[in-house]
Amino acid sequence: MNLMKNKVADYIITGQWAKKAYQEAQMYGKANAIASSADKTFSYIPDCSDLPISEDADYVYICENNTIYGTKFKELPNTKGKTLVADVSSCFLSEPVDVTKYGVIYGGVQKNIGPAGVVIVIIREDLITEDVLEGTPTMLRYKIHADAKSLYNTPPAYGIYICGKVFKWIKEMGGLEAMKAHNEKKAKILYDFLDESKLFKGTVEKKDRSLMNVPFVTGNEELDAKFVKEAKEAGFENLKGHRSVGGMRASIYNAMPIEGVEKLVEFMKKFEAENM
Ligand SMILES: Cc1ncc(COP(=O)(O)O)c(C=O)c1O
């Protein structure tokens, strides 16, 4: 609503959050789906080097890391000069980001930063204007929040306090370069195992694999259910894939230590030996 001045926006549909954002935008203007990976159950990121960007598009939207399907944009789309808007909810602070390439970066903090209830928005200053889509509620105008230094309404102070603790922790860990190395090391342990396993396999095209969310299957739904059940009994939480895709998904956000992934792979090896 803040950006849709021509009432035109282009969406790249790479999963459920992108689809929801696209559907929502249709309520306010002409939203165009200019690329999609729905044809292969969102298991890849489409080639975004030369998309049919609308001439009058107010912005181009991506969901940078697709939480449910486990894909990530390794390269940002060529927006042909249009403002890039990215939902980074599930990859925020997992690695360094060049903010100059975006118009708006936004995300819920509940994956890598703090408790649900806080949203962070990084917006290019020239995009903070009074010239917003007619009917945009005061509460939803970025200028109101920017002018009030994010204190227009009562802030969720406890949630923000926890985020502050996490920012300090990330700094102590060595900052975002160190988080990236840490996350790559973790993800590699799991992906390497998936690539050599005879029972489990990853569901995402290798080049588009997320560092944060790793979906995998056995190819047999009953065996998947057995794995989720036995894993839970062994102390591994939340390994069931999203209800819309089934299978399994290991979310290995910043807070997951390397030992957590090592233990999971150990458990998967044992399960494989017992069930092949
Ligand atoms: C990429 C992405 N965007 C948006 C959301 C929605 O967040 P919320 O439930 O806080 O609205 C999620 C939640 O998992 C997400 O992963």
mmCIF file of N, CA, C and O and ligand atoms in Angstrom, residues 17-18 61 63-68 87-91 106-111 116-119 249 253, ligand 1:
data_model
loop_
_atom_site.group_PDB
_atom_site.id
_atom_site.type_symbol
_atom_site.label_atom_id
_atom_site.label_comp_id
_atom_site.label_asym_id
_atom_site.label_seq_id
_atom_site.Cartn_x
_atom_site.Cartn_y
_atom_site.Cartn_z
ATOM 1 N N TRP A 17 4.149 -18.240 0.919
ATOM 2 C CA TRP A 17 4.139 -16.860 1.419
ATOM 3 C C TRP A 17 4.099 -15.893 0.260
ATOM 4 O O TRP A 17 3.424 -14.856 0.322
ATOM 5 N N ALA A 18 4.795 -16.221 -0.815
ATOM 6 C CA ALA A 18 4.776 -15.374 -2.012
ATOM 7 C C ALA A 18 3.374 -15.371 -2.611
ATOM 8 O O ALA A 18 2.863 -14.324 -3.012
ATOM 9 N N TYR A 61 8.324 -8.063 -6.130
ATOM 10 C CA TYR A 61 8.322 -8.749 -4.831
ATOM 11 C C TYR A 61 8.966 -10.144 -4.920
ATOM 12 O O TYR A 61 8.695 -10.892 -5.860
ATOM 13 N N CYS A 63 9.949 -13.549 -2.072
ATOM 14 C CA CYS A 63 10.127 -14.122 -0.734
ATOM 15 C C CYS A 63 11.492 -14.795 -0.807
ATOM 16 O O CYS A 63 11.655 -15.809 -1.478
ATOM 17 N N GLU A 64 12.484 -14.188 -0.147
ATOM 18 C CA GLU A 64 13.878 -14.576 -0.417
ATOM 19 C C GLU A 64 14.225 -15.998 0.019
ATOM 20 O O GLU A 64 14.944 -16.707 -0.662
ATOM 21 N N ASN A 65 13.705 -16.391 1.154
ATOM 22 C CA ASN A 65 13.911 -17.779 1.608
ATOM 23 C C ASN A 65 12.530 -18.383 1.841
ATOM 24 O O ASN A 65 11.730 -17.837 2.603
ATOM 25 N N ASN A 66 12.264 -19.474 1.152
ATOM 26 C CA ASN A 66 10.924 -20.059 1.203
ATOM 27 C C ASN A 66 10.871 -21.134 2.275
ATOM 28 O O ASN A 66 11.276 -22.280 2.066
ATOM 29 N N THR A 67 10.376 -20.713 3.405
ATOM 30 C CA THR A 67 10.371 -21.478 4.652
ATOM 31 C C THR A 67 9.809 -22.895 4.495
ATOM 32 O O THR A 67 10.384 -23.845 5.008
ATOM 33 N N ILE A 68 8.702 -22.994 3.777
ATOM 34 C CA ILE A 68 8.006 -24.274 3.685
ATOM 35 C C ILE A 68 8.702 -25.210 2.692
ATOM 36 O O ILE A 68 8.861 -26.400 2.952
ATOM 37 N N ASP A 87 10.567 -10.285 1.360
ATOM 38 C CA ASP A 87 10.210 -10.877 2.653
ATOM 39 C C ASP A 87 11.379 -11.775 3.040
ATOM 40 O O ASP A 87 11.663 -12.763 2.367
ATOM 41 N N VAL A 88 12.071 -11.405 4.104
ATOM 42 C CA VAL A 88 13.251 -12.181 4.519
ATOM 43 C C VAL A 88 13.019 -12.874 5.872
ATOM 44 O O VAL A 88 13.975 -13.215 6.569
ATOM 45 N N SER A 89 11.748 -13.077 6.202
ATOM 46 C CA SER A 89 11.413 -13.614 7.534
ATOM 47 C C SER A 89 12.272 -14.807 7.939
ATOM 48 O O SER A 89 12.709 -14.894 9.081
ATOM 49 N N SER A 90 12.501 -15.734 7.008
ATOM 50 C CA SER A 90 13.175 -16.964 7.428
ATOM 51 C C SER A 90 14.656 -17.011 7.060
ATOM 52 O O SER A 90 15.283 -18.066 7.156
ATOM 53 N N CYS A 91 15.241 -15.877 6.645
ATOM 54 C CA CYS A 91 16.704 -15.873 6.448
ATOM 55 C C CYS A 91 17.358 -14.637 7.068
ATOM 56 O O CYS A 91 18.567 -14.450 6.956
ATOM 57 N N TYR A 106 11.720 -6.793 4.674
ATOM 58 C CA TYR A 106 10.918 -6.914 5.901
ATOM 59 C C TYR A 106 10.843 -8.364 6.353
ATOM 60 O O TYR A 106 11.026 -9.293 5.550
ATOM 61 N N GLY A 107 10.588 -8.544 7.621
ATOM 62 C CA GLY A 107 10.450 -9.904 8.112
ATOM 63 C C GLY A 107 9.978 -9.956 9.546
ATOM 64 O O GLY A 107 10.249 -9.046 10.329
ATOM 65 N N GLY A 108 9.259 -11.011 9.849
ATOM 66 C CA GLY A 108 8.933 -11.300 11.237
ATOM 67 C C GLY A 108 10.218 -11.768 11.911
ATOM 68 O O GLY A 108 11.050 -12.408 11.280
ATOM 69 N N VAL A 109 10.373 -11.477 13.192
ATOM 70 C CA VAL A 109 11.644 -11.820 13.855
ATOM 71 C C VAL A 109 11.671 -13.258 14.376
ATOM 72 O O VAL A 109 12.698 -13.727 14.860
ATOM 73 N N GLN A 110 10.528 -13.951 14.250
ATOM 74 C CA GLN A 110 10.379 -15.186 15.028
ATOM 75 C C GLN A 110 11.240 -16.376 14.636
ATOM 76 O O GLN A 110 11.191 -17.406 15.297
ATOM 77 N N LYS A 111 12.041 -16.238 13.579
ATOM 78 C CA LYS A 111 12.920 -17.360 13.219
ATOM 79 C C LYS A 111 14.318 -17.174 13.812
ATOM 80 O O LYS A 111 14.801 -18.029 14.526
ATOM 81 N N ALA A 116 7.786 -14.093 18.416
ATOM 82 C CA ALA A 116 6.766 -13.601 17.494
ATOM 83 C C ALA A 116 6.146 -12.328 18.049
ATOM 84 O O ALA A 116 6.019 -12.164 19.268
ATOM 85 N N GLY A 117 5.768 -11.424 17.153
ATOM 86 C CA GLY A 117 5.123 -10.190 17.610
ATOM 87 C C GLY A 117 5.909 -8.948 17.234
ATOM 88 O O GLY A 117 5.443 -7.831 17.432
ATOM 89 N N VAL A 118 7.114 -9.130 16.695
ATOM 90 C CA VAL A 118 7.919 -7.991 16.256
ATOM 91 C C VAL A 118 8.219 -8.183 14.767
ATOM 92 O O VAL A 118 8.501 -9.296 14.332
ATOM 93 N N VAL A 119 8.127 -7.121 14.008
ATOM 94 C CA VAL A 119 8.491 -7.147 12.591
ATOM 95 C C VAL A 119 9.542 -6.076 12.357
ATOM 96 O O VAL A 119 9.437 -4.976 12.902
ATOM 97 N N ARG A 249 10.993 -31.700 7.521
ATOM 98 C CA ARG A 249 11.716 -30.444 7.308
ATOM 99 C C ARG A 249 12.496 -30.135 8.570
ATOM 100 O O ARG A 249 11.931 -30.035 9.652
ATOM 101 N N TYR A 253 17.767 -22.835 12.028
ATOM 102 C CA TYR A 253 17.989 -21.398 12.153
ATOM 103 C C TYR A 253 19.252 -21.113 12.966
ATOM 104 O O TYR A 253 19.850 -22.019 13.542
HETATM 105 C C1 LIG B 1 8.787 -16.164 4.710
HETATM 106 C C2 LIG B 1 7.629 -15.941 5.633
HETATM 107 N N1 LIG B 1 6.857 -14.863 5.468
HETATM 108 C C3 LIG B 1 5.821 -14.634 6.290
HETATM 109 C C4 LIG B 1 5.518 -15.477 7.315
HETATM 110 C C5 LIG B 1 4.328 -15.147 8.173
HETATM 111 O O1 LIG B 1 4.716 -14.736 9.420
HETATM 112 P P1 LIG B 1 3.580 -14.415 10.504
HETATM 113 O O2 LIG B 1 2.928 -15.710 10.823
HETATM 114 O O3 LIG B 1 4.336 -13.825 11.632
HETATM 115 O O4 LIG B 1 2.649 -13.453 9.862
HETATM 116 C C6 LIG B 1 6.290 -16.611 7.536
HETATM 117 C C7 LIG B 1 5.975 -17.529 8.655
HETATM 118 O O5 LIG B 1 6.443 -18.623 8.753
HETATM 119 C C8 LIG B 1 7.363 -16.845 6.664
HETATM 120 O O6 LIG B 1 8.120 -17.942 6.817
#
